mmCIF file of C-alpha atoms in Angstrom:
data_model
loop_
_atom_site.group_PDB
_atom_site.id
_atom_site.type_symbol
_atom_site.label_atom_id
_atom_site.label_comp_id
_atom_site.label_asym_id
_atom_site.label_seq_id
_atom_site.Cartn_x
_atom_site.Cartn_y
_atom_site.Cartn_z
ATOM 1 C CA MET A 17 9.635 -30.344 -14.506
ATOM 2 C CA ARG A 18 6.119 -30.239 -15.962
ATOM 3 C CA SER A 19 4.864 -32.358 -13.055
ATOM 4 C CA LEU A 20 6.464 -29.885 -10.625
ATOM 5 C CA VAL A 21 4.509 -27.021 -12.192
ATOM 6 C CA ALA A 22 1.293 -29.042 -11.859
ATOM 7 C CA LEU A 23 2.167 -29.714 -8.205
ATOM 8 C CA PHE A 24 2.462 -25.982 -7.527
ATOM 9 C CA ILE A 25 -1.012 -25.455 -8.989
ATOM 10 C CA LYS A 26 -2.548 -28.204 -6.831
ATOM 11 C CA LEU A 27 -0.778 -26.907 -3.710
ATOM 12 C CA LYS A 28 -2.127 -23.394 -4.276
ATOM 13 C CA HIS A 29 -5.747 -24.544 -4.403
ATOM 14 C CA ALA A 30 -5.681 -27.392 -1.868
ATOM 15 C CA PHE A 31 -3.498 -25.939 0.909
ATOM 16 C CA PRO A 32 -3.623 -22.108 0.877
ATOM 17 C CA GLY A 33 -1.810 -21.781 4.214
ATOM 18 C CA LEU A 34 1.063 -23.986 3.103
ATOM 19 C CA TRP A 35 1.075 -22.187 -0.227
ATOM 20 C CA ILE A 36 1.664 -18.833 1.486
ATOM 21 C CA MET A 37 4.636 -20.300 3.365
ATOM 22 C CA THR A 38 5.995 -21.688 0.107
ATOM 23 C CA GLU A 39 5.604 -18.276 -1.524
ATOM 24 C CA ASN A 40 7.612 -16.630 1.269
ATOM 25 C CA VAL A 41 10.512 -19.032 0.818
ATOM 26 C CA ASN A 42 10.331 -18.792 -2.969
ATOM 27 C CA SER A 43 10.333 -14.988 -2.850
ATOM 28 C CA ALA A 44 13.435 -14.885 -0.652
ATOM 29 C CA ILE A 45 15.390 -17.214 -2.948
ATOM 30 C CA PHE A 46 14.107 -15.564 -6.120
ATOM 31 C CA SER A 47 15.209 -12.100 -4.961
ATOM 32 C CA VAL A 48 18.774 -13.393 -4.558
ATOM 33 C CA LEU A 49 18.909 -15.144 -7.930
ATOM 34 C CA HIS A 50 17.139 -12.466 -9.992
ATOM 35 C CA LYS A 51 18.328 -9.092 -8.727
ATOM 36 C CA ARG A 52 17.781 -7.391 -12.098
ATOM 37 C CA LEU A 53 14.016 -7.921 -12.150
ATOM 38 C CA ASP A 54 12.991 -4.354 -11.251
ATOM 39 C CA GLN A 55 15.445 -2.856 -13.721
ATOM 40 C CA THR A 56 14.251 -5.211 -16.441
ATOM 41 C CA ILE A 57 10.596 -4.349 -15.806
ATOM 42 C CA SER A 58 11.352 -0.629 -16.061
ATOM 43 C CA GLU A 59 13.188 -1.132 -19.346
ATOM 44 C CA VAL A 60 10.407 -3.261 -20.817
ATOM 45 C CA LEU A 61 7.586 -0.917 -19.820
ATOM 46 C CA LEU A 62 9.395 1.996 -21.459
ATOM 47 C CA GLN A 63 9.514 0.078 -24.737
ATOM 48 C CA HIS A 64 5.827 -0.865 -24.895
ATOM 49 C CA SER A 65 3.155 1.739 -25.410
ATOM 50 C CA LYS A 66 -0.351 2.226 -26.774
ATOM 51 C CA GLN A 67 -1.831 5.593 -27.605
ATOM 52 C CA GLY A 68 -4.312 6.721 -24.991
ATOM 53 C CA PHE A 69 -3.060 4.360 -22.288
ATOM 54 C CA ILE A 70 -0.362 4.272 -19.599
ATOM 55 C CA ILE A 71 1.325 1.039 -18.455
ATOM 56 C CA SER A 72 2.988 0.805 -15.056
ATOM 57 C CA LYS A 73 3.632 -1.373 -12.036
ATOM 58 C CA ILE A 74 0.994 -1.554 -9.329
ATOM 59 C CA SER A 75 1.957 0.275 -6.133
ATOM 60 C CA ALA A 76 0.322 0.547 -2.733
ATOM 61 C CA ASP A 77 -1.363 3.755 -3.900
ATOM 62 C CA ASP A 78 -3.228 1.782 -6.595
ATOM 63 C CA ILE A 79 -4.785 -0.849 -4.326
ATOM 64 C CA ASN A 80 -8.179 0.762 -3.828
ATOM 65 C CA GLU A 81 -8.576 1.386 -7.541
ATOM 66 C CA LEU A 82 -7.488 -2.153 -8.360
ATOM 67 C CA ILE A 83 -10.144 -3.509 -6.003
ATOM 68 C CA GLU A 84 -12.694 -1.227 -7.666
ATOM 69 C CA PHE A 85 -11.551 -2.432 -11.100
ATOM 70 C CA ARG A 86 -12.225 -6.022 -10.042
ATOM 71 C CA ARG A 87 -15.604 -5.050 -8.569
ATOM 72 C CA ARG A 88 -16.732 -3.400 -11.828
ATOM 73 C CA GLN A 89 -16.552 -6.653 -13.776
ATOM 74 C CA ASP A 90 -19.622 -8.901 -14.050
ATOM 75 C CA ASN A 91 -19.358 -12.267 -12.302
ATOM 76 C CA ASN A 92 -19.992 -14.107 -15.569
ATOM 77 C CA TYR A 93 -17.085 -12.257 -17.152
ATOM 78 C CA LEU A 94 -14.792 -13.314 -14.299
ATOM 79 C CA VAL A 95 -15.570 -17.032 -14.538
ATOM 80 C CA TYR A 96 -12.096 -17.758 -15.980
ATOM 81 C CA PHE A 97 -10.173 -15.289 -13.812
ATOM 82 C CA ASP A 98 -9.628 -16.015 -10.123
ATOM 83 C CA PRO A 99 -5.872 -15.799 -9.494
ATOM 84 C CA HIS A 100 -6.013 -14.389 -5.954
ATOM 85 C CA PRO A 101 -8.411 -12.561 -3.610
ATOM 86 C CA PHE A 102 -8.852 -8.871 -4.409
ATOM 87 C CA ASP A 103 -8.759 -7.436 -0.908
ATOM 88 C CA ARG A 104 -6.273 -4.951 0.522
ATOM 89 C CA LYS A 105 -4.521 -7.460 2.787
ATOM 90 C CA THR A 106 -3.857 -9.911 -0.051
ATOM 91 C CA ILE A 107 -2.646 -7.298 -2.513
ATOM 92 C CA GLU A 108 -0.376 -5.693 0.087
ATOM 93 C CA ARG A 109 1.119 -9.122 0.752
ATOM 94 C CA LEU A 110 1.727 -9.744 -2.945
ATOM 95 C CA LEU A 111 3.377 -6.347 -3.389
ATOM 96 C CA LYS A 112 5.897 -7.238 -0.679
ATOM 97 C CA HIS A 113 6.988 -10.366 -2.532
ATOM 98 C CA GLU A 114 10.031 -10.008 -4.791
ATOM 99 C CA SER A 115 8.686 -12.857 -6.907
ATOM 100 C CA TYR A 116 5.416 -11.116 -7.843
ATOM 101 C CA VAL A 117 5.101 -8.473 -10.533
ATOM 102 C CA LEU A 118 1.728 -6.682 -10.546
ATOM 103 C CA MET A 119 1.083 -4.338 -13.485
ATOM 104 C CA GLN A 120 -1.730 -2.180 -14.784
ATOM 105 C CA ILE A 121 -2.993 -0.349 -17.835
ATOM 106 C CA ARG A 122 -4.743 2.963 -17.234
ATOM 107 C CA GLU A 123 -6.753 4.955 -19.717
ATOM 108 C CA CYS A 124 -5.252 8.431 -20.026
ATOM 109 C CA GLU A 125 -8.578 10.227 -20.433
ATOM 110 C CA THR A 126 -10.268 8.779 -17.351
ATOM 111 C CA ASN A 127 -7.188 7.568 -15.418
ATOM 112 C CA LYS A 128 -9.157 4.370 -14.720
ATOM 113 C CA ILE A 129 -7.480 0.965 -14.527
ATOM 114 C CA VAL A 130 -8.676 -0.906 -17.610
ATOM 115 C CA GLY A 131 -6.237 -3.803 -17.563
ATOM 116 C CA TYR A 132 -4.510 -5.830 -14.851
ATOM 117 C CA PHE A 133 -1.771 -8.411 -15.360
ATOM 118 C CA PHE A 134 0.862 -10.096 -13.266
ATOM 119 C CA LEU A 135 3.767 -12.507 -13.215
ATOM 120 C CA ARG A 136 4.157 -15.018 -10.396
ATOM 121 C CA CYS A 137 7.810 -16.059 -10.595
ATOM 122 C CA PHE A 138 9.603 -19.086 -9.181
ATOM 123 C CA PHE A 139 13.284 -19.432 -8.353
ATOM 124 C CA ILE A 140 13.407 -22.637 -10.451
ATOM 125 C CA GLY A 141 13.196 -20.429 -13.554
ATOM 126 C CA LYS A 142 9.440 -20.498 -14.183
ATOM 127 C CA ALA A 143 6.848 -17.743 -14.224
ATOM 128 C CA PHE A 144 3.054 -17.797 -14.430
ATOM 129 C CA HIS A 145 1.217 -15.046 -16.254
ATOM 130 C CA GLY A 146 -2.336 -13.896 -15.608
ATOM 131 C CA LEU A 147 -4.351 -10.987 -16.962
ATOM 132 C CA ILE A 148 -7.764 -9.431 -17.329
ATOM 133 C CA THR A 149 -9.035 -6.570 -19.476
ATOM 134 C CA ASP A 150 -11.951 -4.436 -18.349
ATOM 135 C CA GLN A 151 -14.998 -5.935 -20.037
ATOM 136 C CA LYS A 152 -15.797 -2.565 -21.633
ATOM 137 C CA TYR A 153 -12.355 -2.417 -23.269
ATOM 138 C CA ILE A 154 -12.105 -5.820 -24.925
ATOM 139 C CA ASN A 155 -11.107 -6.132 -28.590
ATOM 140 C CA MET A 156 -8.833 -3.087 -28.315
ATOM 141 C CA GLY A 157 -5.549 -4.987 -28.272
ATOM 142 C CA LEU A 158 -4.934 -4.532 -24.539
ATOM 143 C CA GLY A 159 -4.833 -8.265 -23.842
ATOM 144 C CA THR A 160 -2.291 -8.868 -26.602
ATOM 145 C CA MET A 161 -0.133 -6.048 -25.256
ATOM 146 C CA MET A 162 -0.178 -7.509 -21.738
ATOM 147 C CA TRP A 163 0.916 -10.916 -23.065
ATOM 148 C CA LYS A 164 3.723 -9.226 -25.039
ATOM 149 C CA ILE A 165 5.010 -7.287 -22.046
ATOM 150 C CA SER A 166 5.093 -10.326 -19.766
ATOM 151 C CA MET A 167 6.754 -12.400 -22.482
ATOM 152 C CA ASP A 168 9.386 -9.701 -22.951
ATOM 153 C CA ILE A 169 10.121 -9.576 -19.206
ATOM 154 C CA CYS A 170 10.410 -13.358 -18.942
ATOM 155 C CA ASN A 171 12.565 -13.601 -22.060
ATOM 156 C CA ARG A 172 15.039 -11.016 -20.775
ATOM 157 C CA MET A 173 15.135 -12.614 -17.316
ATOM 158 C CA GLY A 174 15.630 -16.127 -18.669
ATOM 159 C CA LEU A 175 12.329 -17.343 -17.195
ATOM 160 C CA ARG A 176 10.039 -19.846 -18.909
ATOM 161 C CA MET A 177 6.543 -18.391 -19.041
ATOM 162 C CA TYR A 178 3.422 -20.451 -18.370
ATOM 163 C CA ALA A 179 -0.257 -19.709 -18.005
ATOM 164 C CA THR A 180 -3.386 -21.646 -17.139
ATOM 165 C CA VAL A 181 -6.202 -20.859 -19.572
ATOM 166 C CA SER A 182 -9.641 -22.403 -19.953
ATOM 167 C CA SER A 183 -10.064 -24.181 -23.254
ATOM 168 C CA HIS A 184 -13.377 -22.292 -23.489
ATOM 169 C CA ASN A 185 -11.714 -18.891 -23.062
ATOM 170 C CA THR A 186 -11.224 -18.220 -26.755
ATOM 171 C CA PRO A 187 -10.374 -14.482 -26.437
ATOM 172 C CA SER A 188 -7.522 -15.174 -24.017
ATOM 173 C CA LEU A 189 -6.104 -17.982 -26.124
ATOM 174 C CA LYS A 190 -6.318 -15.754 -29.197
ATOM 175 C CA SER A 191 -4.505 -12.831 -27.563
ATOM 176 C CA ALA A 192 -1.847 -15.236 -26.237
ATOM 177 C CA SER A 193 -1.333 -16.603 -29.763
ATOM 178 C CA ASN A 194 -1.151 -13.077 -31.195
ATOM 179 C CA ALA A 195 1.630 -12.118 -28.789
ATOM 180 C CA THR A 196 3.558 -15.345 -28.247
ATOM 181 C CA LYS A 197 4.053 -18.836 -29.551
ATOM 182 C CA ILE A 198 1.999 -21.120 -27.306
ATOM 183 C CA LYS A 199 2.280 -24.819 -26.634
ATOM 184 C CA VAL A 200 -0.226 -26.830 -24.605
ATOM 185 C CA THR A 201 1.840 -28.844 -22.156
ATOM 186 C CA GLN A 202 -0.876 -30.382 -19.998
ATOM 187 C CA GLN A 203 -4.641 -30.783 -19.698
ATOM 188 C CA LEU A 204 -5.770 -29.686 -16.237
ATOM 189 C CA ALA A 205 -9.028 -30.151 -14.356
ATOM 190 C CA ASN A 206 -12.231 -28.354 -15.394
ATOM 191 C CA ASP A 207 -11.101 -27.981 -19.031
ATOM 192 C CA PHE A 208 -8.158 -25.735 -18.164
ATOM 193 C CA LEU A 209 -4.937 -25.943 -20.145
ATOM 194 C CA LEU A 210 -1.392 -25.424 -18.951
ATOM 195 C CA ILE A 211 0.351 -23.568 -21.768
ATOM 196 C CA GLU A 212 3.965 -22.551 -22.206
ATOM 197 C CA CYS A 213 4.653 -19.304 -24.023
ATOM 198 C CA THR A 214 7.796 -18.585 -26.012
ATOM 199 C CA PRO A 215 8.762 -15.514 -28.059
ATOM 200 C CA GLN A 216 7.592 -15.364 -31.656
ATOM 201 C CA LYS A 217 10.305 -15.357 -34.313
ATOM 202 C CA ASN A 218 9.773 -11.681 -35.052
ATOM 203 C CA TYR A 219 9.694 -10.761 -31.352
#
């Protein structure tokens, strides 16, 4: 199964057109097998909170602000984060997929998006997690919270959670370790690691 996960990663980068077709098929099957996803997300988000911030799913009304959030980050800061294009067409397409969960953290005082995270789910029982915290809001525990929320969703849905993280991205690896139990399952190209996340004992 590990080789199948690696194949998905290679397909995404090498054949984007074929990857989109694969996503469409996956989304259709996933929606049939995991009908409780939306309900589970709502339950999980109600149980996780941080003073001064609001956590919610991304909707079509948030697209412009999400694009602006991505634009605010320095290119050097984004070197380890390139999960998908941040244009309206792409985000609208992702929102239509039953197998994608796009979430945000907003600061109450400014109502700005200060954290973005997502789950890309597969009908074979796998999910990939990705996240980014606004560079001005690092070291505030937002990254750890995003890992915890995604882990909680996957755990309740019976999905195994994976992520690809650069071995040089120490902050992301640290926040993942703070929120979950991580295991490196494969060394990928360009010093990236494929990690599997499982709930901590006290989760």
